[in-house]
Amino acid sequence: MLDLSEFRSVYLEELDEQIQIMEEELLRVEKAGSAENGIQRLFRAAHTLKGSSAAMGFFKMKSLTHEMEHLLDKVRNNELQMTDRLTVLFFQSVDLMKILQQEIVQHNQEMSDIHAMTLLLANYMHEHEHEQLQVQEAPHSSKLVPRSAAKANELLSRLEAASSSGVQFKWVKFTLAADCGMKQARMKLIEMSVCETADLFCTIPDLSAEWDEPDNHRQLDCLIGCPLTTEELAARLEGLSEVEGIEIQECGMEQLQSELSPKKEAVLQEPAEPVIGDKTKAQTIRVNVDRLEHLMNLVGELLIDQTRMQQLDKDFRQQFGSNEATQELEQLSDHLQRTIGNLQESVMKVRMLPIEQLFVRFPRMIRDLCRTLGKEVELILEGGDTELDRTLIEDLGDPLIHIIRNAVDHGIESPEVRREAGKPAKGTLRINAAHEDNQVMITIEDDGAGIHADKILRSAAAKGMISQTEAESMTEREAVNLIFHPGFSMASKVSDISGRGVGMDIVRTDIERMNGLIEIVTEKGKGTIFKIRLPLTLAIITGLLVQLSGRTFVLPMTNVTEIVRIDPAMIKKVKGVPVLFIRNQVIPIVWLHDHFGYERSDHTKKHIPIVIIGRAEKRIALAVDELLGNQEVVIKSLGSFIGKVEGISGATILGNGKLALILEAGSIIKMNINSY
């Protein structure tokens, strides 16, 4: 048996792409109505998946896409209208395809039952048979729809040539007996009989093509050229076996031309029309992600070696002074630094993906939320081409979904409330991504009711999260940030969308784990903006090296807000807590030595190095022994043997070959803020 396992990843990639295409097109159809190229795109996606699923042995996926393809074929041939109900059926089918996709990914088999869905699709076709028959009984010319430009051209040329020779055209409709078996074969026999009497130009259905009519289809239309009168022709064709009725209708050349010409032009123009959403074919290849990760690890090792080379160069010059050998070593080190820098930049670009790959999930989600909540929301996506490390894009999905669901559920009001407030009934949700200072800034902005700080304070006090005294002393910004408190929720009841009070806490934790920052800007009645700032990558970061009791630690520069050296006399105490007064701010001071169980260094120094790190409006000053400067560091995991250590996000190897732990600023702030 052929081993298909090596093609599985290719199939899954194609499956993911085609499902995404189908969902995008369905959203477009639902919003702007069906367009010919959109239906063609849907049809091609269903057809592609049907073939590849059958080849890979996933027959439920094949059956489901086959039913969709059959309906879409009817729609693209104008035999069926793209109704709201049919669109919903297609959305449900895509949802079921996603479930099957997950089952294939996780278990390499399809487990869900698709019978009900395929039955719904098949029933839809049957329920509209009556409408189809009505369409079929319409004037003959309305059905003259060649399936390709070549056929349209050929048919029109033949008709024009025959017309110039004085041929009279007629439509002959044969209706087979209801109990006729093997209808396709019977129609073939009728076609042969017609050819003995007249020139046959075309038949509907097209008997030269693959038979895809329903089993109960029993009508055959023939376009013929014949000098006989209607009565003479009827007499010739009378007596055909298993034919229940014959209708003959005269047809003029002008009518046929008017029917064929626009369709021919449409078919001919179709390939030249820009297909919405199609991407320009680029010179690209698919590369396994594991290979990219391996390449990135190798670059990381080179970066560590380069740092060590620089350290050696520095040591040699200090030991031997400037001579020919040390100068050559310096030149070699500089060249190596430039080459590795270019290599690192190139590999980083390979790992970058446009954030559009994340944004494409949101239109469908907003649509479903609006239908569930009875709201109207205009989703605006901007900056989809902004690139971000693929790891960050994967990790960013859940936090963004939490924020967006909350914005639609709690932020944007119902149409009635919005109208009463003088706003448009339809709310706006704008998601923007942009590069800013070697970081990525993502904003999620709604024009809803805003976050009411007074309600948050009352709710937090009622739930015992804060005391009444604390509530009275909090600023509006501090009150708003209580939504990040674990277990906090403003929802009066738990629903499928929100209300369990676990969302925003997780959002902030996830963002901080990515060395990012999140902040809120809100105004009552105007709306809310969530601002998320993230590094471009987590693989290599710029770190601030600090020393504690002879050990080196690394702080991500994205978390550092300020570095100062202070006189010990500047340290005061407020309620027993050592603090620093700086620029009208009171900032608690933490000795990292205490956190890790090291002895504090000599306090006789004239100045203490202080690193101020921040999270939202929170600031903490970290007292360290020495500041060693900035350096690009490669983040290494601590591994499963050590596991998760509070306050540590990983480790790196320094230029001197020693190990340095990387501090997790968010965790340190959280631990120390909670201790006050």
XYZ file of C-alpha atoms in Angstrom:
676
model
C 0.000 0.000 0.000
C 1.265 3.496 -0.834
C 2.547 5.363 2.215
C 0.804 8.756 2.201
C 2.228 9.977 5.510
C 4.885 12.085 3.790
C 2.119 14.000 1.964
C 0.067 14.563 5.122
C 1.685 17.898 6.015
C 1.199 19.156 2.454
C -2.446 18.095 2.558
C -2.987 19.815 5.918
C -1.456 23.042 4.626
C -3.699 22.934 1.579
C -6.700 22.128 3.759
C -6.001 25.116 5.965
C -5.562 27.441 2.991
C -8.693 26.294 1.194
C -10.867 26.492 4.324
C -9.609 30.017 4.865
C -10.415 30.929 1.265
C -13.917 29.499 1.610
C -14.583 31.408 4.814
C -13.297 34.677 3.341
C -15.435 34.273 0.235
C -18.551 33.358 2.217
C -18.108 36.468 4.359
C -17.716 38.519 1.188
C -20.787 36.940 -0.378
C -22.844 37.540 2.746
C -21.764 41.172 2.933
C -21.710 42.225 -0.714
C -23.767 39.553 -2.467
C -22.617 36.765 -4.718
C -20.239 37.630 -7.530
C -19.318 35.275 -10.335
C -15.606 35.204 -9.502
C -16.357 34.683 -5.809
C -18.562 31.675 -6.531
C -15.912 30.321 -8.870
C -13.343 30.663 -6.098
C -15.594 28.820 -3.653
C -16.225 26.113 -6.213
C -12.510 25.695 -6.930
C -11.732 25.432 -3.205
C -14.413 22.753 -2.676
C -13.312 20.912 -5.809
C -9.636 20.997 -4.784
C -10.366 19.690 -1.300
C -12.648 16.970 -2.633
C -9.849 15.605 -4.810
C -7.017 15.864 -2.293
C -9.170 14.457 0.558
C -10.135 11.455 -1.541
C -6.485 10.890 -2.467
C -5.463 10.999 1.213
C -8.279 8.688 2.286
C -10.286 11.261 4.277
C -13.652 10.342 2.837
C -15.874 12.350 5.197
C -14.096 15.507 4.090
C -14.434 14.353 0.506
C -18.198 13.703 0.866
C -18.836 17.032 2.544
C -16.925 19.028 -0.067
C -18.624 17.017 -2.807
C -22.073 18.159 -1.609
C -20.854 21.754 -1.427
C -19.271 21.514 -4.860
C -22.524 20.182 -6.331
C -24.536 23.119 -4.986
C -21.865 25.638 -5.982
C -21.818 24.227 -9.483
C -25.562 24.902 -9.704
C -25.030 28.441 -8.434
C -22.238 29.246 -10.879
C -24.395 27.949 -13.763
C -27.278 30.167 -12.686
C -29.399 27.155 -11.844
C -29.562 28.072 -8.185
C -29.583 31.349 -6.296
C -27.102 32.070 -3.509
C -29.656 32.697 -0.764
C -29.049 33.614 2.885
C -30.064 30.118 3.903
C -27.609 28.550 1.503
C -24.846 30.867 2.783
C -25.578 29.781 6.352
C -25.499 26.142 5.246
C -22.082 26.709 3.693
C -20.838 28.428 6.863
C -22.008 25.414 8.891
C -20.269 23.105 6.446
C -17.019 25.065 6.809
C -17.344 24.830 10.597
C -17.716 21.063 10.314
C -14.706 20.962 7.992
C -12.676 22.757 10.667
C -13.695 20.110 13.209
C -12.673 17.361 10.814
C -9.428 19.240 10.201
C -8.626 19.266 13.922
C -9.428 15.571 14.180
C -7.107 14.808 11.292
C -4.350 16.932 12.856
C -4.709 15.347 16.303
C -5.780 11.789 15.542
C -5.117 11.341 11.810
C -8.712 10.234 11.364
C -12.158 11.770 10.965
C -14.439 11.029 13.915
C -17.348 13.486 13.616
C -20.601 12.453 11.974
C -21.245 14.416 8.782
C -24.458 12.651 7.828
C -26.774 15.390 9.151
C -24.826 18.121 7.334
C -24.665 16.327 3.997
C -28.391 15.581 4.340
C -29.120 19.286 4.876
C -27.124 20.161 1.754
C -28.819 17.465 -0.311
C -32.275 18.441 0.962
C -31.650 22.029 0.016
C -31.136 20.893 -3.561
C -34.301 18.809 -3.546
C -36.397 21.548 -1.968
C -35.466 23.817 -4.849
C -36.227 21.342 -7.583
C -39.614 22.916 -8.096
C -37.983 26.295 -8.601
C -35.573 24.710 -11.047
C -38.404 23.142 -13.028
C -40.074 26.532 -13.207
C -36.846 27.955 -14.510
C -36.614 25.142 -17.013
C -40.137 25.871 -18.242
C -39.237 29.468 -18.936
C -38.535 30.481 -22.535
C -35.931 28.195 -24.099
C -33.446 30.938 -24.832
C -33.001 31.755 -21.132
C -31.238 28.406 -20.611
C -28.636 28.796 -23.321
C -25.620 28.910 -21.005
C -22.467 27.373 -22.475
C -19.995 26.330 -19.813
C -16.926 27.737 -21.507
C -15.898 30.538 -23.789
C -14.799 28.043 -26.432
C -18.214 26.408 -26.491
C -19.972 29.757 -26.654
C -17.780 30.822 -29.583
C -18.214 27.589 -31.413
C -21.993 27.503 -30.973
C -22.453 31.121 -32.016
C -20.307 30.612 -35.144
C -22.301 27.545 -36.153
C -25.625 29.315 -35.603
C -24.530 32.403 -37.584
C -23.290 30.236 -40.466
C -26.543 28.271 -40.517
C -28.633 31.450 -40.285
C -26.842 32.985 -43.281
C -27.868 29.855 -45.228
C -31.508 30.449 -44.398
C -31.833 27.824 -41.653
C -34.799 28.278 -39.313
C -34.155 27.473 -35.643
C -36.483 25.674 -33.292
C -36.407 24.546 -29.690
C -37.807 21.061 -29.174
C -38.590 20.055 -25.598
C -38.974 16.338 -24.853
C -40.485 15.237 -21.550
C -39.722 11.668 -20.591
C -42.270 9.440 -18.918
C -42.123 9.525 -15.128
C -41.344 5.797 -14.958
C -38.604 5.996 -17.578
C -35.504 4.169 -16.425
C -31.955 5.026 -17.566
C -32.996 8.543 -18.502
C -29.569 9.554 -19.766
C -29.498 6.617 -22.199
C -33.052 7.397 -23.360
C -32.077 11.007 -24.037
C -29.125 9.810 -26.105
C -31.541 7.774 -28.255
C -33.780 10.825 -28.667
C -30.753 12.878 -29.686
C -29.951 10.310 -32.397
C -33.541 10.452 -33.677
C -33.438 14.243 -33.818
C -30.176 14.169 -35.788
C -31.866 11.969 -38.414
C -34.485 14.681 -38.951
C -32.688 18.006 -38.403
C -29.360 19.713 -37.700
C -28.779 19.567 -33.959
C -26.825 22.513 -32.484
C -26.997 21.833 -28.776
C -28.908 20.033 -26.064
C -29.854 20.957 -22.528
C -28.613 19.208 -20.517
C -25.398 18.856 -22.473
C -25.309 15.149 -23.366
C -21.684 15.398 -24.506
C -20.562 16.378 -21.036
C -20.448 14.447 -17.765
C -23.966 13.666 -16.518
C -24.578 15.528 -13.290
C -28.354 15.931 -13.352
C -30.566 14.606 -10.525
C -32.034 11.125 -11.006
C -35.543 12.491 -11.498
C -34.583 14.922 -14.266
C -36.667 14.015 -17.341
C -36.568 17.014 -19.664
C -34.387 17.329 -22.755
C -34.241 20.520 -24.848
C -32.798 20.409 -28.354
C -31.880 23.457 -30.432
C -32.243 22.426 -34.066
C -32.179 23.896 -37.560
C -34.936 22.477 -39.711
C -36.947 23.577 -42.796
C -39.987 21.566 -41.676
C -43.023 23.292 -40.240
C -43.876 22.748 -36.593
C -46.635 20.300 -37.504
C -44.409 18.349 -39.913
C -41.615 18.133 -37.337
C -44.015 16.995 -34.597
C -45.289 14.256 -36.902
C -41.712 13.075 -37.596
C -40.832 12.886 -33.920
C -44.091 11.379 -32.764
C -43.958 7.878 -31.364
C -40.546 8.027 -29.663
C -40.402 5.458 -26.887
C -40.845 6.611 -23.241
C -41.488 10.206 -24.326
C -44.487 11.696 -22.565
C -44.684 14.982 -24.444
C -43.080 17.117 -27.178
C -43.216 20.906 -27.413
C -41.805 22.852 -30.374
C -41.084 26.566 -30.390
C -39.733 28.802 -33.179
C -36.567 30.712 -32.277
C -34.971 33.663 -34.109
C -31.240 34.275 -34.644
C -31.370 37.671 -32.949
C -32.726 36.110 -29.799
C -29.987 33.463 -29.804
C -27.292 36.086 -30.437
C -28.550 38.259 -27.614
C -28.456 35.262 -25.324
C -25.057 33.996 -26.377
C -23.034 37.175 -26.934
C -23.117 38.612 -23.385
C -22.452 35.183 -21.910
C -19.601 34.601 -24.327
C -18.041 37.939 -23.396
C -18.524 37.221 -19.715
C -16.899 33.838 -20.017
C -14.124 35.235 -22.144
C -13.460 38.104 -19.771
C -13.517 35.969 -16.668
C -9.854 34.910 -16.653
C -8.743 38.527 -17.114
C -10.855 39.817 -14.216
C -8.926 40.328 -11.000
C -10.010 37.710 -8.483
C -10.561 39.357 -5.130
C -8.245 37.959 -2.517
C -6.011 36.128 -4.956
C -2.396 36.754 -4.208
C 0.236 37.385 -6.826
C 2.128 34.206 -7.461
C 5.567 34.665 -6.025
C 8.822 32.789 -6.230
C 8.361 30.952 -2.966
C 8.805 27.490 -1.541
C 7.281 25.820 1.505
C 9.771 25.103 4.275
C 9.113 22.985 7.330
C 8.955 25.160 10.443
C 11.274 22.798 12.338
C 14.000 23.489 9.798
C 13.599 27.222 10.322
C 13.778 26.736 14.073
C 16.969 24.702 13.664
C 18.455 27.405 11.444
C 17.560 30.036 14.032
C 19.231 28.000 16.769
C 22.408 27.780 14.690
C 22.373 31.546 14.205
C 21.946 31.898 17.965
C 25.011 29.747 18.541
C 26.984 31.874 16.078
C 25.851 35.005 17.893
C 27.121 33.577 21.186
C 30.462 32.675 19.579
C 30.719 36.134 18.068
C 30.177 37.682 21.500
C 32.901 35.449 22.898
C 35.188 36.431 20.027
C 34.682 40.098 20.889
C 35.502 39.370 24.504
C 38.688 37.522 23.492
C 39.674 40.403 21.218
C 39.227 42.806 24.129
C 41.215 40.571 26.502
C 44.089 40.103 24.025
C 44.422 43.822 23.411
C 44.505 44.457 27.127
C 47.120 41.712 27.642
C 49.351 42.175 24.591
C 48.615 45.720 23.554
C 48.191 46.782 19.942
C 50.301 44.680 17.564
C 49.841 43.072 14.178
C 48.217 39.938 15.575
C 45.681 41.740 17.777
C 44.848 44.139 14.946
C 44.202 41.205 12.639
C 42.060 39.567 15.313
C 40.116 42.806 15.683
C 39.478 42.995 11.939
C 38.391 39.370 11.899
C 36.063 39.958 14.845
C 34.509 43.007 13.174
C 33.977 41.132 9.910
C 32.453 38.195 11.762
C 30.157 40.572 13.623
C 28.900 42.155 10.399
C 28.405 38.803 8.669
C 26.557 37.238 11.599
C 24.488 40.410 11.952
C 23.394 40.160 8.303
C 22.743 36.443 8.666
C 20.681 37.033 11.808
C 18.642 39.739 10.079
C 17.997 37.482 7.070
C 16.895 34.522 9.190
C 14.716 36.772 11.296
C 12.982 38.004 8.128
C 12.339 34.421 7.073
C 10.599 33.799 10.398
C 8.444 36.891 9.973
C 4.848 36.557 8.873
C 2.323 39.272 8.066
C -0.086 39.723 10.924
C -2.868 39.382 8.339
C -2.599 35.645 8.977
C -3.986 36.358 12.434
C -6.465 39.036 11.335
C -8.274 36.677 8.932
C -9.797 34.873 11.913
C -11.659 37.933 13.141
C -14.316 38.740 10.461
C -16.046 35.386 10.958
C -15.844 35.709 14.733
C -17.337 39.225 14.672
C -20.122 38.034 12.366
C -21.061 35.190 14.699
C -20.869 37.399 17.812
C -23.104 40.038 16.218
C -25.686 37.417 15.310
C -25.617 35.982 18.826
C -25.779 39.344 20.611
C -28.076 41.148 18.151
C -25.519 43.876 17.536
C -24.201 45.578 14.429
C -20.435 46.033 14.181
C -18.270 47.292 11.344
C -14.872 45.614 11.596
C -11.948 47.577 10.167
C -8.593 45.805 9.867
C -5.510 47.916 9.184
C -1.819 47.118 8.873
C -2.288 43.472 7.920
C 1.089 43.508 6.151
C 2.916 44.344 9.399
C 5.351 41.518 10.020
C 5.875 39.751 13.307
C 7.748 36.648 14.399
C 5.641 33.555 13.670
C 5.913 32.420 17.309
C 4.472 35.711 18.508
C 1.638 35.535 15.971
C 0.671 32.105 17.293
C 0.822 33.276 20.918
C -0.999 36.534 20.235
C -4.165 34.897 18.912
C -5.872 34.067 22.215
C -5.233 37.452 23.922
C -6.591 39.353 20.914
C -9.654 37.132 20.733
C -10.396 37.821 24.416
C -10.155 41.572 23.908
C -12.266 41.548 20.737
C -14.993 39.389 22.282
C -15.137 41.711 25.283
C -15.256 44.771 23.026
C -18.287 43.415 21.161
C -19.986 41.963 24.243
C -19.364 44.756 26.791
C -18.039 47.727 24.834
C -20.227 48.278 21.800
C -23.846 48.918 22.718
C -26.966 47.450 21.109
C -28.388 49.394 18.106
C -31.262 50.726 20.249
C -28.955 52.058 22.960
C -26.603 53.568 20.396
C -29.468 55.376 18.638
C -30.685 56.767 21.972
C -27.145 58.013 22.639
C -27.059 59.751 19.253
C -24.632 57.269 17.741
C -24.962 55.281 14.499
C -26.739 51.970 15.088
C -23.694 50.147 13.798
C -20.659 50.239 16.044
C -17.073 50.284 14.811
C -14.238 48.042 15.883
C -10.870 49.019 14.445
C -7.823 46.748 14.759
C -4.540 48.250 13.671
C -0.972 46.935 13.597
C 2.153 48.965 12.865
C 5.882 48.951 13.476
C 6.972 51.518 16.021
C 10.503 51.918 17.416
C 11.631 48.389 16.544
C 8.470 47.036 18.139
C 4.969 46.230 16.968
C 2.084 48.290 18.255
C -1.374 46.719 18.024
C -4.435 48.745 18.900
C -7.989 47.481 19.334
C -10.337 50.445 19.345
C -14.120 50.467 19.715
C -16.586 53.350 19.751
C -18.716 51.813 22.481
C -19.687 52.924 25.950
C -16.162 52.981 27.383
C -15.118 51.513 30.722
C -16.815 53.087 33.735
C -14.251 53.345 36.531
C -16.894 54.025 39.209
C -18.762 50.811 38.338
C -15.512 48.841 38.450
C -14.659 50.224 41.883
C -18.123 49.375 43.247
C -17.957 45.885 41.778
C -14.402 45.241 43.049
C -15.292 46.498 46.551
C -18.492 44.426 46.625
C -16.515 41.297 45.694
C -13.919 41.998 48.399
C -11.056 42.506 45.944
C -10.289 45.926 47.414
C -11.339 47.713 50.583
C -13.603 50.728 50.562
C -10.645 52.871 51.610
C -8.567 51.602 48.699
C -11.469 52.231 46.332
C -11.718 55.837 47.462
C -7.993 56.462 47.016
C -7.658 54.936 43.554
C -7.216 57.063 40.470
C -9.440 56.447 37.448
C -6.585 54.706 35.648
C -5.901 52.401 38.603
C -9.592 51.575 38.778
C -9.768 50.705 35.082
C -6.751 48.429 35.414
C -8.662 46.350 37.958
C -10.159 44.530 34.975
C -6.812 42.703 34.820
C -7.313 41.433 38.374
C -7.765 37.628 38.482
C -11.428 36.715 38.803
C -12.742 40.210 38.131
C -15.802 40.492 35.881
C -18.451 43.129 35.283
C -20.818 40.666 33.631
C -24.023 40.104 35.582
C -24.241 36.537 34.329
C -21.922 33.950 32.839
C -22.429 33.322 29.131
C -20.653 31.492 26.353
C -18.979 34.760 25.446
C -17.766 36.164 28.755
C -18.485 36.568 32.429
C -16.165 34.115 34.154
C -13.583 36.758 35.002
C -10.634 34.830 33.619
C -10.138 36.600 30.285
C -8.338 39.869 30.910
C -6.058 38.445 33.602
C -4.891 35.828 31.121
C -4.563 38.465 28.430
C -2.116 40.517 30.464
C -0.205 37.438 31.609
C 0.157 36.227 28.014
C 1.254 39.641 26.733
C 3.836 39.993 29.488
C 5.151 36.498 28.845
C 5.903 37.745 25.331
C 7.848 40.649 26.887
C 5.038 42.933 25.816
C 3.026 45.668 27.484
C -0.694 46.354 27.429
C -2.441 49.552 28.407
C -5.976 50.915 28.250
C -7.244 54.308 27.168
C -10.969 54.748 27.724
C -13.570 57.493 27.818
C -17.152 57.190 28.962
C -19.549 57.130 26.054
C -16.731 57.427 23.500
C -15.079 54.038 23.516
C -11.981 52.151 24.570
C -8.538 51.555 23.084
C -6.346 48.621 24.078
C -2.700 49.225 23.136
C -0.392 46.230 22.953
C 3.328 46.725 22.431
C 5.378 43.675 21.490
C 8.994 42.955 20.494
C 9.472 41.787 16.906
C 10.806 38.430 18.048
C 11.408 36.390 21.171
C 14.335 34.397 19.819
C 16.955 37.148 20.188
C 16.454 40.226 22.337
C 18.384 43.246 23.451
C 19.077 42.829 27.131
C 20.478 45.014 29.887
C 23.179 43.110 31.762
C 23.216 43.761 35.515
C 25.296 42.217 38.277
C 24.103 40.904 41.646
C 26.591 39.481 44.152
C 29.016 38.626 41.366
C 26.377 37.003 39.149
C 25.149 38.400 35.864
C 21.449 38.713 35.013
C 19.715 40.016 31.897
C 16.706 42.340 31.839
C 14.827 42.707 28.506
C 15.249 46.320 27.393
C 11.569 46.429 26.395
C 10.688 46.363 30.095
C 13.198 48.989 31.160
C 11.734 52.467 31.447
C 14.621 54.297 33.106
C 18.134 53.778 34.495
C 19.474 56.069 37.247
C 22.195 56.163 39.869
C 20.968 57.504 43.177
C 22.449 58.645 46.435
C 21.445 56.191 49.203
C 20.059 59.178 51.061
C 17.338 59.508 48.431
C 15.749 56.275 49.630
C 12.836 57.010 51.960
C 10.278 54.857 53.649
C 6.497 55.062 53.314
C 4.606 52.771 55.681
C 7.817 50.779 56.140
C 8.345 50.299 52.409
C 11.564 51.746 50.899
C 10.668 54.095 48.063
C 12.297 56.474 45.658
C 10.875 59.911 44.893
C 11.654 60.739 41.316
C 9.900 63.190 39.020
C 6.769 63.429 41.167
C 6.506 59.662 41.352
C 6.798 57.434 44.393
C 8.403 54.168 43.242
C 8.991 51.189 45.548
C 12.583 49.910 45.589
C 13.309 46.192 45.463
C 16.704 44.600 46.037
C 16.891 41.687 43.639
C 19.389 40.148 46.046
C 16.529 39.534 48.489
C 14.405 37.952 45.802
C 17.057 35.369 44.900
C 18.457 34.883 48.404
C 21.821 36.630 47.840
C 23.519 38.910 50.320
C 23.301 42.587 49.524
C 26.549 44.169 48.401
C 28.549 46.852 50.181
C 26.343 49.819 51.077
C 29.217 52.245 51.411
C 29.030 53.147 47.732
C 28.252 56.727 46.955
C 25.666 55.757 44.366
C 23.357 52.789 43.861
C 22.523 51.705 40.279
C 18.747 51.575 39.858
C 16.804 50.033 36.959
C 13.163 51.110 36.806
C 10.893 48.599 35.089
C 7.214 49.080 34.331
C 3.918 47.369 33.652
C 1.049 49.666 32.674
C 1.120 52.439 35.299
C 3.025 50.280 37.792
C 6.718 51.007 38.325
C 9.328 49.253 40.417
C 12.922 50.290 40.981
C 15.365 47.386 41.032
C 18.554 47.993 43.031
C 21.522 46.167 41.505
C 25.276 46.096 42.145
C 26.461 47.075 38.681
C 25.206 47.959 35.232
C 27.220 46.077 32.576
C 25.600 47.495 29.428
C 23.363 46.299 26.586
C 23.888 43.173 24.533
C 22.020 41.051 22.009
C 21.262 37.791 23.774
C 19.917 34.491 22.527
C 17.105 33.202 24.714
C 17.496 29.584 25.774
C 14.828 27.617 27.610
C 15.580 26.344 31.106
C 14.292 22.981 29.975
C 11.802 20.620 31.571
C 14.340 19.429 34.183
C 14.370 22.861 35.886
C 10.907 23.867 34.782
C 9.222 27.167 35.526
C 11.024 29.463 37.990
C 9.175 32.511 39.245
C 10.856 35.676 37.962
C 13.039 33.866 35.381
C 12.059 33.513 31.721
C 15.144 31.715 30.405
C 18.905 31.816 30.167
C 21.655 32.848 27.775
C 25.383 32.293 27.282
C 27.537 35.391 27.550
C 30.685 36.312 25.685
C 32.860 34.967 28.498
C 31.156 31.588 28.183
C 29.273 31.952 31.454
C 25.560 31.450 31.880
C 23.235 34.367 32.684
C 19.609 34.111 33.743
C 17.037 36.297 31.957
C 14.656 38.059 34.327
C 10.906 38.119 33.697
C 9.925 41.683 34.506
C 6.165 41.081 34.640
C 6.512 38.309 37.179
C 8.876 40.345 39.368
C 6.493 43.321 39.341
C 3.530 41.107 40.116
C 5.239 39.424 43.066
C 6.441 42.643 44.612
C 3.308 44.707 43.991
C 1.239 42.001 45.660
C 3.553 41.985 48.672
C 2.829 45.640 49.494
